[in-house]
Structure formats: structure tokens, C-alpha cells
PDB file of C-alpha atoms in Angstrom:
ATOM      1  CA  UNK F 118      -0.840  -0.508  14.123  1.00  0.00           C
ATOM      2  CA  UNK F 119      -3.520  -2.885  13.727  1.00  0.00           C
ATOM      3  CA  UNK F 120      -3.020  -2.682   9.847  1.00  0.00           C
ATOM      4  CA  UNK F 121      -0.687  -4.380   6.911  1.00  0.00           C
ATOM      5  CA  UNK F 122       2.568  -3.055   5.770  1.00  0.00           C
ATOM      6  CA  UNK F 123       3.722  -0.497   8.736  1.00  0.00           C
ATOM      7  CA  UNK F 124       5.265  -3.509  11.438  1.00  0.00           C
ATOM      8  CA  UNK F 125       8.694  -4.593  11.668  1.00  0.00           C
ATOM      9  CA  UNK F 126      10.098  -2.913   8.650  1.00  0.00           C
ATOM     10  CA  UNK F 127      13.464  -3.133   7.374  1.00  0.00           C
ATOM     11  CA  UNK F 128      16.232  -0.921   7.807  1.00  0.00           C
ATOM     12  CA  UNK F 129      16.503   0.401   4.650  1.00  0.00           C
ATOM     13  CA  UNK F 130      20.094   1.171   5.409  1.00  0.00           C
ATOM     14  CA  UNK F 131      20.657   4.096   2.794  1.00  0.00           C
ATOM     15  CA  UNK F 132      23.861   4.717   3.041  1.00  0.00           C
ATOM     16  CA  UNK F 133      24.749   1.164   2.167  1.00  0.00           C
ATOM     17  CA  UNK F 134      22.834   1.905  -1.416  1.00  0.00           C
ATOM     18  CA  UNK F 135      26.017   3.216  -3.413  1.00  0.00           C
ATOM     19  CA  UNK F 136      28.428   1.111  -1.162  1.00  0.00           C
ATOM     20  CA  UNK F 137      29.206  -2.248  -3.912  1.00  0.00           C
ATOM     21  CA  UNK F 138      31.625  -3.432  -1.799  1.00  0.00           C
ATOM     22  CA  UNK F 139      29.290  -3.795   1.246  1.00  0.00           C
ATOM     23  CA  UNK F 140      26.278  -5.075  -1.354  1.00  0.00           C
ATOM     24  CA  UNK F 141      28.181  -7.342  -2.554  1.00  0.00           C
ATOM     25  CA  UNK F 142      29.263  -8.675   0.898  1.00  0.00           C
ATOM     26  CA  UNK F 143      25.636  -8.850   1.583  1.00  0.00           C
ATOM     27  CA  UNK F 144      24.617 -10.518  -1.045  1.00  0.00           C
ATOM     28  CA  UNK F 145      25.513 -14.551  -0.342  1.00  0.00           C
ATOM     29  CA  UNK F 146      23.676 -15.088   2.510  1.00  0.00           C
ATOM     30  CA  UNK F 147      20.918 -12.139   1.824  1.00  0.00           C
ATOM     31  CA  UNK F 148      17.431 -13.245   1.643  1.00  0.00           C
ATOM     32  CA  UNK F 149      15.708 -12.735  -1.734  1.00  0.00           C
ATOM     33  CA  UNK F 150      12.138 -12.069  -2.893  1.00  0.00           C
ATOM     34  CA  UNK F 151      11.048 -13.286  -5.979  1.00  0.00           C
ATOM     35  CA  UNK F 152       7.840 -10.760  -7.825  1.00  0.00           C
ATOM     36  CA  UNK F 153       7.098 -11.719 -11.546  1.00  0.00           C
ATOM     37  CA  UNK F 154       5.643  -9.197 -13.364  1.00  0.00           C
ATOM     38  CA  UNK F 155       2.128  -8.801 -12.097  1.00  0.00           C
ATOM     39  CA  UNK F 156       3.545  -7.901  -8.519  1.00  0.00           C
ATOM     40  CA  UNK F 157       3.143 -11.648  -6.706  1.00  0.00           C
ATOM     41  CA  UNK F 158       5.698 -13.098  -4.865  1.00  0.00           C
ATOM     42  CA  UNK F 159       7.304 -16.602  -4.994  1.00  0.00           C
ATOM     43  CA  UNK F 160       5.686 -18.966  -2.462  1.00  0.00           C
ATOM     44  CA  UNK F 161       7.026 -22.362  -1.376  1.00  0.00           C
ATOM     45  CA  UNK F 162       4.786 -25.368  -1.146  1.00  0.00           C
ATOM     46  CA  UNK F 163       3.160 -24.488   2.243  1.00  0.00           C
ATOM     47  CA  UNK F 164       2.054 -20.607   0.610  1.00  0.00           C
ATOM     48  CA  UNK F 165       5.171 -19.115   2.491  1.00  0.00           C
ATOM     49  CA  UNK F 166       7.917 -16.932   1.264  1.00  0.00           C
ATOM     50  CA  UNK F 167      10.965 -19.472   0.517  1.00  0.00           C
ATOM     51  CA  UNK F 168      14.413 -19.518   2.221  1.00  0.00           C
ATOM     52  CA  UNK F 169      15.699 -17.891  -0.862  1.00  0.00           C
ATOM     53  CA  UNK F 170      19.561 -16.577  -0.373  1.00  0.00           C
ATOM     54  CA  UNK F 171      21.595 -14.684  -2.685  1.00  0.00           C
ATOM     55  CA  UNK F 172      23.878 -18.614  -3.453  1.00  0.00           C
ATOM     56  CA  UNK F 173      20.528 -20.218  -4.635  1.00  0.00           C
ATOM     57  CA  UNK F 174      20.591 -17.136  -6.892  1.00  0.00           C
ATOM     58  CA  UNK F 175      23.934 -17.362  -8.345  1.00  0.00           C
ATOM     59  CA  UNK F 176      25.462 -14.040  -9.154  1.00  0.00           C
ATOM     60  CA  UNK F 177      23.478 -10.650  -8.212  1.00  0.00           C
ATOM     61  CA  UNK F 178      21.216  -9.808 -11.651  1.00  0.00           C
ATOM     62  CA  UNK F 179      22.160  -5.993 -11.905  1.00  0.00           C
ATOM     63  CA  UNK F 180      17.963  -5.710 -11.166  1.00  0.00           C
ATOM     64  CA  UNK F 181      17.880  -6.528  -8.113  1.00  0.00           C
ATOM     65  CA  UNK F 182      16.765  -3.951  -5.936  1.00  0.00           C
ATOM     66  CA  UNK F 183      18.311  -3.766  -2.482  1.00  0.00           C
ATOM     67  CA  UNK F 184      15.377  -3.233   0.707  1.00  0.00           C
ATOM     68  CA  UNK F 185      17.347  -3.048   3.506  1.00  0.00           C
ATOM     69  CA  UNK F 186      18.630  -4.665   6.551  1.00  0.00           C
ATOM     70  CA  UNK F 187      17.387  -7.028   9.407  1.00  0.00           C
ATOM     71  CA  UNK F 188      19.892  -7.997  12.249  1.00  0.00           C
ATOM     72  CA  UNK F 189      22.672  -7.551   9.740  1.00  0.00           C
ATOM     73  CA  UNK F 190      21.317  -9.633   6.795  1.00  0.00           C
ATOM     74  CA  UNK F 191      20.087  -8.153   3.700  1.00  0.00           C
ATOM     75  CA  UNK F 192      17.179  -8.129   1.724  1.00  0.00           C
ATOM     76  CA  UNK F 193      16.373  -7.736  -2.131  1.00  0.00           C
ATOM     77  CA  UNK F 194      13.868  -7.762  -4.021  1.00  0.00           C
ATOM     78  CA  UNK F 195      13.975  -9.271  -7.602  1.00  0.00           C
ATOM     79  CA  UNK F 196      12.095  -9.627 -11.016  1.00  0.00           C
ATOM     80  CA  UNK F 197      11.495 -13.200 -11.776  1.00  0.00           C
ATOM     81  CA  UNK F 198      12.358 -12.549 -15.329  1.00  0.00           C
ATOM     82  CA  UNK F 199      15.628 -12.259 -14.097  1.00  0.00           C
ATOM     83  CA  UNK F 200      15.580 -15.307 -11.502  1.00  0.00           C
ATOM     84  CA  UNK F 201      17.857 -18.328 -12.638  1.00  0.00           C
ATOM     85  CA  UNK F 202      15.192 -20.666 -14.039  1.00  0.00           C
ATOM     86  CA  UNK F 203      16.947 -23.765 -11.413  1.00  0.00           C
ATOM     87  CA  UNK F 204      14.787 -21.709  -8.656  1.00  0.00           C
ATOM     88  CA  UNK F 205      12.519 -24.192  -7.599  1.00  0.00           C
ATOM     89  CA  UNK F 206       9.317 -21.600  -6.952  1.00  0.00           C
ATOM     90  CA  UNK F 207       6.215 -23.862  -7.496  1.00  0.00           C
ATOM     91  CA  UNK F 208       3.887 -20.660  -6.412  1.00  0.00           C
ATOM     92  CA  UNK F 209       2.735 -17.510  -6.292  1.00  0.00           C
ATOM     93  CA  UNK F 210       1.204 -15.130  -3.755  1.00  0.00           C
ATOM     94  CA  UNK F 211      -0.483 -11.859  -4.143  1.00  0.00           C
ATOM     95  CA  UNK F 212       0.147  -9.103  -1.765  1.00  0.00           C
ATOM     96  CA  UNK F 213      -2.882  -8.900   0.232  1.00  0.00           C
ATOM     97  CA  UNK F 214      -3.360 -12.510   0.572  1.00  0.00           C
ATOM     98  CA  UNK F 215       0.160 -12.652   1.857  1.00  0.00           C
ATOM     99  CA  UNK F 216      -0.784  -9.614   4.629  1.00  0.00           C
ATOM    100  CA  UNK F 217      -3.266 -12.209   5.890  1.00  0.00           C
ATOM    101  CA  UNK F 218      -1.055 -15.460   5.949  1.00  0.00           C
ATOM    102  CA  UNK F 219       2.625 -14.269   6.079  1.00  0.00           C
ATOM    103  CA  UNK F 220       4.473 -13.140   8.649  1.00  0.00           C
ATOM    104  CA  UNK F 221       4.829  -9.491   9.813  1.00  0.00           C
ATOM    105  CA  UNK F 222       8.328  -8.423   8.707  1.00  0.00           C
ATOM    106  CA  UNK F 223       8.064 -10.523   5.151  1.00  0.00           C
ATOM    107  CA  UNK F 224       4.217  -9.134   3.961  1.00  0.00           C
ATOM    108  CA  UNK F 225       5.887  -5.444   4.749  1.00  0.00           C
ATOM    109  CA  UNK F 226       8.998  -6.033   2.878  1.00  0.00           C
ATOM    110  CA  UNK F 227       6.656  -7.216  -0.251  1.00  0.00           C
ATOM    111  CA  UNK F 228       4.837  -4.777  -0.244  1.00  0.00           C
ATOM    112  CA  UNK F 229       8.179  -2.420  -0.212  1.00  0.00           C
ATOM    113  CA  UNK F 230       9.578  -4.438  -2.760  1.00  0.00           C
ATOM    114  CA  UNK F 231       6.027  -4.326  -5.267  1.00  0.00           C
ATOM    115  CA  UNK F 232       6.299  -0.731  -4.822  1.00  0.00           C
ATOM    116  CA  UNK F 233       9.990  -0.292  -6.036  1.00  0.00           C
ATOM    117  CA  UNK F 234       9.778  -3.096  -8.823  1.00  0.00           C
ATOM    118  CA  UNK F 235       6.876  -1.409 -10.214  1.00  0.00           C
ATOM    119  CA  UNK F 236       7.916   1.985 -10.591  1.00  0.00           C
ATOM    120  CA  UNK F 237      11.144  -0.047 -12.189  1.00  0.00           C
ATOM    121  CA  UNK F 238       9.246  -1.478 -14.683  1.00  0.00           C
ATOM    122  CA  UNK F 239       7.197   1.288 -15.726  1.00  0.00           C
ATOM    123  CA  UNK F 240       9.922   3.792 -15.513  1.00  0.00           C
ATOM    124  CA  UNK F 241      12.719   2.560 -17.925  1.00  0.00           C
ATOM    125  CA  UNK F 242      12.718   5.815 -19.817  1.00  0.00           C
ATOM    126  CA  UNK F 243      12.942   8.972 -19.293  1.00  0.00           C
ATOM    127  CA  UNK F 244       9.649  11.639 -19.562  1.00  0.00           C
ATOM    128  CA  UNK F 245      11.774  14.407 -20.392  1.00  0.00           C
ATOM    129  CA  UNK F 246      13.703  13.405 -23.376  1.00  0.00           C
ATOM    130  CA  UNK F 247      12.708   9.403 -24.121  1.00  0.00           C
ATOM    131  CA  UNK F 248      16.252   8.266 -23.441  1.00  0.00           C
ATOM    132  CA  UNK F 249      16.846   4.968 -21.752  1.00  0.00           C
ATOM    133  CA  UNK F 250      17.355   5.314 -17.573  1.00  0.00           C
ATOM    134  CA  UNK F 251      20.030   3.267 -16.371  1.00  0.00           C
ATOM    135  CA  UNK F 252      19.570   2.226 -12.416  1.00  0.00           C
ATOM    136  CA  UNK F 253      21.969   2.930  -9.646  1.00  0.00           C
ATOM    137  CA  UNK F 254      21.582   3.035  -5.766  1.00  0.00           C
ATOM    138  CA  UNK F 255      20.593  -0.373  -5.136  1.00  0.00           C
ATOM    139  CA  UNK F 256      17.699   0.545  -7.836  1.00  0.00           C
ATOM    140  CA  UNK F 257      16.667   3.722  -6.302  1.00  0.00           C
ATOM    141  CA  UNK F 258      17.879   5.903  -8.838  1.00  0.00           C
ATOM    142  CA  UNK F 259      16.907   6.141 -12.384  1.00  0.00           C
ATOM    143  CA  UNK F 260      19.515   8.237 -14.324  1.00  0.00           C
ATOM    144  CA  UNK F 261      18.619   9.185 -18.057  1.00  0.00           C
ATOM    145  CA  UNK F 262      21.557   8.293 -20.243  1.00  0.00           C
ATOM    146  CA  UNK F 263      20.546  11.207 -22.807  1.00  0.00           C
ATOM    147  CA  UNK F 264      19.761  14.012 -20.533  1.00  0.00           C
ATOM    148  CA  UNK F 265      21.436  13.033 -17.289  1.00  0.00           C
ATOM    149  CA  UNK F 266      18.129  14.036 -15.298  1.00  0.00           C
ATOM    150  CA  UNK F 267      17.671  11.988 -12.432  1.00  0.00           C
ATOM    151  CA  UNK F 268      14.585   9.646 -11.613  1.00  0.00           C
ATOM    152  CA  UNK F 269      13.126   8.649  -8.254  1.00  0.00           C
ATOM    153  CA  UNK F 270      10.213   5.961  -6.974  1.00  0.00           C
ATOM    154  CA  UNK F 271       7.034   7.908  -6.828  1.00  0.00           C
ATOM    155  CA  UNK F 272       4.729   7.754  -4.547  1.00  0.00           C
ATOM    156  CA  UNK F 273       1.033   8.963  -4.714  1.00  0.00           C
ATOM    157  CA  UNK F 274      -0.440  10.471  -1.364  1.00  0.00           C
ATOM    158  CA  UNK F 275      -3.907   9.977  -0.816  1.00  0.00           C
ATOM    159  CA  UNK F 276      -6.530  10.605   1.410  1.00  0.00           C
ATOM    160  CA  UNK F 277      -8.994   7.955   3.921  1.00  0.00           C
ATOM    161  CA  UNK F 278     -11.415   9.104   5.717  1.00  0.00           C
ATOM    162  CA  UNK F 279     -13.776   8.668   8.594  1.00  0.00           C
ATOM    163  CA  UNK F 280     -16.434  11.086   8.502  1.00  0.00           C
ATOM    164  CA  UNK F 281     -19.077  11.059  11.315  1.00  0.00           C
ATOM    165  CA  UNK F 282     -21.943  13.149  11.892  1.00  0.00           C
ATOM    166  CA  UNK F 283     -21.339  12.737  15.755  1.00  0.00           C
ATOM    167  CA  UNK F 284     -23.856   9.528  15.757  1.00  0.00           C
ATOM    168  CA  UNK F 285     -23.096   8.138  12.303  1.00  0.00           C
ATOM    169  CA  UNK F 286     -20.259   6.669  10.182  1.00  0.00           C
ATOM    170  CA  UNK F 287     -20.418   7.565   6.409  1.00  0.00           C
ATOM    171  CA  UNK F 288     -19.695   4.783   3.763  1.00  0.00           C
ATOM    172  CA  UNK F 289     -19.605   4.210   0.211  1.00  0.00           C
ATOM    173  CA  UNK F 290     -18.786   1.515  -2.178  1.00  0.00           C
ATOM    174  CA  UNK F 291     -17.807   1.355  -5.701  1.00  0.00           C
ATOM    175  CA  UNK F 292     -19.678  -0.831  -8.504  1.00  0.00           C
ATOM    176  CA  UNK F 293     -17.215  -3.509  -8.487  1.00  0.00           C
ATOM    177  CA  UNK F 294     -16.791  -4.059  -5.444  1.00  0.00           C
ATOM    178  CA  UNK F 295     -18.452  -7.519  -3.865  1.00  0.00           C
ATOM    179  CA  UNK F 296     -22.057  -7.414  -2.763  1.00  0.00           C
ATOM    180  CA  UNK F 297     -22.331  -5.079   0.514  1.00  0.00           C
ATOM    181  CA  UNK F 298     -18.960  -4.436   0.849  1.00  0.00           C
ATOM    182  CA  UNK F 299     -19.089  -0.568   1.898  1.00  0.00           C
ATOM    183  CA  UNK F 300     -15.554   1.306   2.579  1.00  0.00           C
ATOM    184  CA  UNK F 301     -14.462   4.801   3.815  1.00  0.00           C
ATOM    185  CA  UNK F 302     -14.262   7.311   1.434  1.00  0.00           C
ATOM    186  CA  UNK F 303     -10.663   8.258   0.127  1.00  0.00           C
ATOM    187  CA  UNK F 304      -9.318   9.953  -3.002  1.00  0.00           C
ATOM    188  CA  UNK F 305      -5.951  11.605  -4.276  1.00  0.00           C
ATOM    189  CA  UNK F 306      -4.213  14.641  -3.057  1.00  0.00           C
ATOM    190  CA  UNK F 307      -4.149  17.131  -6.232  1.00  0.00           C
ATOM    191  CA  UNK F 308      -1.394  19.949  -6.824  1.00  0.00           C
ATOM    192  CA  UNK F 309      -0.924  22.741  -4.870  1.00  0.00           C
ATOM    193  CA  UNK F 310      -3.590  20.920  -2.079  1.00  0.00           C
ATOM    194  CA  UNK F 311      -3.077  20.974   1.243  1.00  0.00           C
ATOM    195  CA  UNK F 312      -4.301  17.440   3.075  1.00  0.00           C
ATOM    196  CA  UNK F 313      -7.327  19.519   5.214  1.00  0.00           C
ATOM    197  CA  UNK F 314      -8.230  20.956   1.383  1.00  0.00           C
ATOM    198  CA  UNK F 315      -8.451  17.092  -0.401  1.00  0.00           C
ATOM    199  CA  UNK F 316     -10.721  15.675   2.955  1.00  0.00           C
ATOM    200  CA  UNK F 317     -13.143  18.347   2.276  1.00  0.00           C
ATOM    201  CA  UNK F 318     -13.565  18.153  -1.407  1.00  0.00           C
ATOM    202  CA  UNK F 319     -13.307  14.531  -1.775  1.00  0.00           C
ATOM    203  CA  UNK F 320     -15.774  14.269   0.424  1.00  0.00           C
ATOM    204  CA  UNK F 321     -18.179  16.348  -1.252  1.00  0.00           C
ATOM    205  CA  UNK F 322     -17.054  15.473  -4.482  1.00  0.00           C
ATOM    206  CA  UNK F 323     -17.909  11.682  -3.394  1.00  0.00           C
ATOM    207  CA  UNK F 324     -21.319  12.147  -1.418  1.00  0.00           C
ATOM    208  CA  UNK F 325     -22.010  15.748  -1.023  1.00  0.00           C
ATOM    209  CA  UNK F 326     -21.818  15.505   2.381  1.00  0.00           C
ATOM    210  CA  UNK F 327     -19.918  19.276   3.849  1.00  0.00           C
ATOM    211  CA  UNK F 328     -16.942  18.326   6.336  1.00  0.00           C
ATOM    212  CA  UNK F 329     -16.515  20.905   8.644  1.00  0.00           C
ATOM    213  CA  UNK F 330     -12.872  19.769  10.530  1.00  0.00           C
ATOM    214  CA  UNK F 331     -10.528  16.576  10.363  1.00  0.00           C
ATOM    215  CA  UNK F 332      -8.078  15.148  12.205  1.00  0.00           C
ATOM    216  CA  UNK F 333      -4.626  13.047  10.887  1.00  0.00           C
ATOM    217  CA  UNK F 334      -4.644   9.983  12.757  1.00  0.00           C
ATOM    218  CA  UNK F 335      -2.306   7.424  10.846  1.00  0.00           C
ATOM    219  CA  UNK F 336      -0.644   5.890   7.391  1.00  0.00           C
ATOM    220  CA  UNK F 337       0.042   3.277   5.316  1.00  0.00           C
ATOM    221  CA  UNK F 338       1.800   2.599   2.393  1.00  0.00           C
ATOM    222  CA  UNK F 339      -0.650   1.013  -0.210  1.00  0.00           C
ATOM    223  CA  UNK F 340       1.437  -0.353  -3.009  1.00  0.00           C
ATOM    224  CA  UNK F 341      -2.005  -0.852  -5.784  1.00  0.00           C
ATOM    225  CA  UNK F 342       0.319   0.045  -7.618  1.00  0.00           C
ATOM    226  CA  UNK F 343       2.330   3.643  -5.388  1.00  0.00           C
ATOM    227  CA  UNK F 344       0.069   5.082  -3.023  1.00  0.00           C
ATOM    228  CA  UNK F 345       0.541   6.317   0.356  1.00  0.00           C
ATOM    229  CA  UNK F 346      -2.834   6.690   2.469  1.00  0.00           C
ATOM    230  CA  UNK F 347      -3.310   9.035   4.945  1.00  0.00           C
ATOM    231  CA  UNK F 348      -5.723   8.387   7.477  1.00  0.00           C
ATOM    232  CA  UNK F 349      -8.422  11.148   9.051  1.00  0.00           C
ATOM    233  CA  UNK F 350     -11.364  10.996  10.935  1.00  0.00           C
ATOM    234  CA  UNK F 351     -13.818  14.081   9.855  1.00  0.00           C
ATOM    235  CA  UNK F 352     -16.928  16.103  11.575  1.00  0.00           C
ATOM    236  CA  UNK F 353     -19.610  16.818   8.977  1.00  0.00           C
ATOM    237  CA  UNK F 354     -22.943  18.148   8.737  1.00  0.00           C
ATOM    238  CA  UNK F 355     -25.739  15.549   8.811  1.00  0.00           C
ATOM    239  CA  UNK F 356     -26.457  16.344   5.081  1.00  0.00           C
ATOM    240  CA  UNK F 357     -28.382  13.074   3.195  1.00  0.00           C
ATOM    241  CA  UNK F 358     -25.386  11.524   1.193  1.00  0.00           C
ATOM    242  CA  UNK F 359     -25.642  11.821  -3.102  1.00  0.00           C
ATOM    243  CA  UNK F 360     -23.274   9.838  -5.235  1.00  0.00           C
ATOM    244  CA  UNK F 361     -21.918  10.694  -8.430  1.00  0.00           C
ATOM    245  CA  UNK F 362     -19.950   8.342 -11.494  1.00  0.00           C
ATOM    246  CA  UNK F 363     -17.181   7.714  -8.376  1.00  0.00           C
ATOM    247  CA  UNK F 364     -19.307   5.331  -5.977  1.00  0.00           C
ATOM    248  CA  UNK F 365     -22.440   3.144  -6.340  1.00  0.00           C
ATOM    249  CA  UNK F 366     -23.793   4.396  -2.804  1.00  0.00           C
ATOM    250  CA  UNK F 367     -23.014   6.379  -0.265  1.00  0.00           C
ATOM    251  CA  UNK F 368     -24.537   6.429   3.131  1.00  0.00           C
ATOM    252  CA  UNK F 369     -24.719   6.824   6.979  1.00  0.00           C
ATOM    253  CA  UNK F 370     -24.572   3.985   9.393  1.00  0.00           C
ATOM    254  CA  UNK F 371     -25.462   3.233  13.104  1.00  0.00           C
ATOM    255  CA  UNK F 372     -22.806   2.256  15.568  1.00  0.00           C
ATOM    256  CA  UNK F 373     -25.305  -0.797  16.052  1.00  0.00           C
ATOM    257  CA  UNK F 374     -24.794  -1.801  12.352  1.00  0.00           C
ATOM    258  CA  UNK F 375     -20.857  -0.882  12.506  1.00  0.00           C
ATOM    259  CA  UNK F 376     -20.322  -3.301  15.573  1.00  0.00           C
ATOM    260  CA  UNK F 377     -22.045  -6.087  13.787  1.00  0.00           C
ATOM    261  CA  UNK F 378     -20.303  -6.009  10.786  1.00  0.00           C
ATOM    262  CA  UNK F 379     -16.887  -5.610  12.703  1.00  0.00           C
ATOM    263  CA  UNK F 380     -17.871  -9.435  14.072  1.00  0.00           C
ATOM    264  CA  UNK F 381     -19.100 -10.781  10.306  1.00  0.00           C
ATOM    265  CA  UNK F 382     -22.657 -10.656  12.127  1.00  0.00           C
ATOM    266  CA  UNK F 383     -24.393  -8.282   9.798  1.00  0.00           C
ATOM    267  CA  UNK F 384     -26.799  -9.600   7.602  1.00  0.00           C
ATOM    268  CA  UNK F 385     -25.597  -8.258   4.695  1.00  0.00           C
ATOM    269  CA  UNK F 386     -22.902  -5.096   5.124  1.00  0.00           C
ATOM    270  CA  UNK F 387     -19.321  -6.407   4.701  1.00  0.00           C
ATOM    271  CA  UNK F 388     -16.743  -3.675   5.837  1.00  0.00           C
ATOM    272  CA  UNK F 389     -12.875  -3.266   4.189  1.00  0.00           C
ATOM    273  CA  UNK F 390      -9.980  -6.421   4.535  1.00  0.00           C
ATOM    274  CA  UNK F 391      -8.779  -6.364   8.347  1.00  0.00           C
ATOM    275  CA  UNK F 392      -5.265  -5.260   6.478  1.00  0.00           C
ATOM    276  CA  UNK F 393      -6.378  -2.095   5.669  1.00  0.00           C
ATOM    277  CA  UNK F 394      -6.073   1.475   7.169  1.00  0.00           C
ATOM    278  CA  UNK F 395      -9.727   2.020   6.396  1.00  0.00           C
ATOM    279  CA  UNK F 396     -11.199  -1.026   8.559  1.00  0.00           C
ATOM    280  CA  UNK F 397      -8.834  -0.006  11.379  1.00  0.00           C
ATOM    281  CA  UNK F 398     -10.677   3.912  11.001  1.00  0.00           C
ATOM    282  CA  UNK F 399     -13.982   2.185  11.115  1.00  0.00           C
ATOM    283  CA  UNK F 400     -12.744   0.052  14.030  1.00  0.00           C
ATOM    284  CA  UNK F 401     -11.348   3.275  15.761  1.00  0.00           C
ATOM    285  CA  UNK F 402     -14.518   5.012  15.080  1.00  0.00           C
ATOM    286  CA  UNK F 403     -16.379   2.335  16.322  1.00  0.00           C
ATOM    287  CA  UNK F 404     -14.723   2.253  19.734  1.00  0.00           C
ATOM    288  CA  UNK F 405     -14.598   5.906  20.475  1.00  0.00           C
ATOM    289  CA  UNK F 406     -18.694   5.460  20.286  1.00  0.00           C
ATOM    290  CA  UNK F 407     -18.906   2.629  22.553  1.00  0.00           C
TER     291      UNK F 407
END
């Protein structure tokens, strides 16, 4: 896919999650990334992810998460809180800056390893009863030590969509958002929804424009902070687009306008990051027209 954080994943090797012997095995000549708490990754001088083993470590922190395999070696993840303060980090990255500069396999295991550290930190006890959760699993499981219930890594599906009229791409942007930057439309799936059910009222909800059928296309995991987007391209009526409190503007563009801001030649309209889902929609949109 033409997107960030789907290529060359690990193998997350599940089985090897309650096997200590085999971690620990691992662990020496593993390669380590370093997040600190706001989700960035250690850098080395050059803006690249560091040569970091599990020796320059020292002895595995009982945080560190375990992502998986590739060619045999294995990769953690780990909070820098709990990094031996010898690690010579100079930098950090965040993730989408790293989609653009990094290579393949180490911007998708960050943005694995953001997803798991966060739920981590904002999961240390437990909603049912308030006790404290003790990890296990390689950090995949959070176990309540008052209730015994069991905790997992969430992860928050969501909706993107490209609607078209037939002739027309529909776009909105939020308020903060920089100055013409215009995005498809997306939202959360709600309980009890089916994924045909959220296009349709998101959609309206967002423009009051009526979908009338959609199509799943593709995904990608979208760790700001635990989502999961799903990607759909969606007929609709022609309706004129209204916004509500959720976006600044909504509106309908040309395939003329779409193909000039796909080559930064648009005077002013500014599409999503080339590591999204939703500029590879608009991309896919835009070729099915030509």
C-alpha cells in the first residue's frame, strides 16, 4: 500500500509472548526502540532510529514490551523512563515525521510500539475495581491484582471515506488544521454499528450530504493515540455540502482541482500527508476518473 504503517511488519510471534526462556534468549542482541512519554522515538544524530540492542540496555526493564520478530531477531519497544540514562539518545522523532524519513519496517514497528506503550501508560489500573494491573505477555496483558479481570490493548475502529457524486470528490477540513488543507471525511464506529451504518451517518452528520452505497477498500492502523481506519469510497447524492461544530468546510471538488493538488500545483488546496490512508483514497479516486 502506498500508505505508512501497513509494509514489512514484524512477526509478532505470539506464541513466543509467555515463553521467558525464549525472551530472554532474544533479548541480547534484540533491537530496541526507545518512546518517552509523549510517543517519540529515540533518534541518532543523522534523525535515524539507533542500533540500539538489548547489551546497550543492560538487563530487560520488566516494561519492555516485546513487538515481534524479523529474520529471527527481536524487537521491543521501551519507555525511556525506564532506559539506562548511559543511552547516548541525543534526539527525538515523532511518528509521522519518521513515516516520511525512516525506513519501511522501523516507521511500522513505531507506530506498533506507540500504540502498545500508550495504552500501557494509560491503563495501569483497572476500570472495574481501581486495583493496580500488573503486565504479562510480553506487555500484552494487563491483569488486575484485585479482581483478576483481564486487560487488553484497545483499539478504536474508525471510518475514511471517499465520497463522490460520480464527477466530484467531497472534502472537509477542521479549524485547526493549516490554511487549505482539506481531508476526507472520517469519524468513529459507535456500538452496536455496522461499518455501512457509520459511512452513512458520518457523512451526513459531517456535511449533510446522503450516501447511497460504499465500498471497503483498505486499512491502516493510526496510532493518534489507538485507532484503526478503515478505508471506503462512497456514491452520494449531489446534495450542496452544510457543516456543523465538526468541520470548518465541507465541499465538492473537480478532478481538475484534485490532480493539481496531488502535484503541490494548486494555488491554494493542500490535500492529507502522503502517509496517510486518506491521500491514498483521494489518489485512488483520482485515478479511477482519469
Amino acid at each position: 500500500m502506498d500508505f505508512s504503517f501497513v509494509d514489512a511488519p514484524l512477526d509478532r510471534a505470539e506464541h513466543l509472548r509467555t515463553d521467558s526462556d525464549a525472551l530472554a534468549r532474544l533479548w541480547p542482541e534484540a533491537r530496541v526502540l526507545v518512546l518517552d512519554a509523549r510517543g517519540d522515538a529515540g533518534v541518532d544524530a543523522q534523525g535515524m532510529p539507533p542500533a540500539l540492542d538489548g547489551t546497550a540496555v543492560g538487563m530487560r526493564p520488566a516494561s519492555a514490551v516485546f513487538l515481534g520478530l524479523h529474520a529471527d531477531q527481536g524487537w521491543f519497544a521501551l519507555p525511556a523512563n525506564d532506559a539506562p540514562t548511559t543511552l547516548d539518545i541525543p534526539a527525538t522523532i515523532d511518528l509521522r515525521s519518521a513515516a516520511a524519513q525512516w525506513p519501511v519496517r522501523e516507521a511500522t514497528a513505531f507506530a506498533q510500539a506507540r500504540a502498545v506503550l500508550h495504552w500501557r501508560d494509560r491503563h495501569r489500573f483497572c476500570g472495574a475495581c481501581g486495583a493496580p494491573l500488573e503486565y504479562a505477555r510480553a506487555g500484552w496483558l494487563g491483569r488486575c491484582t484485585g479482581c483478576g479481570i483481564e486487560h487488553y490493548p484497545r483499539t478504536d475502529p474508525a471510518v475514511i471515506v471517499a465520497v463522490t457524486d460520480g464527477a466530484r470528490l467531497l472534502l472537509g477540513r477542521q479549524a485547526a488544521w493549516p490554511e487549505g488543507r482539506y481531508s476526507t471525511l472520517a469519524g468513529f464506529v459507535e456500538p452496536g454499528e455496522t461499518l455501512e451504518q457509520t459511512v452513512m451517518r458520518e457523512v451526513f452528520e459531517e456535511s449533510a450530504i446522503r450516501v447511497t452505497g460504499c465500498r471497503y477498500l483498505a486499512s491502516q492502523p493510526w496510532p493518534f493515540p489507538a485507532s484503526l481506519m478503515l478505508g471506503f469510497t462512497a456514491q452520494a447524492q449531489p446534495d450542496a455540502p452544510q457543516v456543523n461544530d465538526e468541520l470548518e468546510d465541507a465541499r465538492w471538488f473537480e478532478a481538475q482541482d484534485i490532480g493539481l493538488a496531488l502535484r503541490d500545483a494548486h494555488p491554494w488546496l493542500k490535500l492529507s500527508p502522503k502517509s496517510s490512508i486518506s491521500r491514498w483514497l483521494i489518489s485512488a479516486w483520482h485515478a479511477a476518473q482519469a
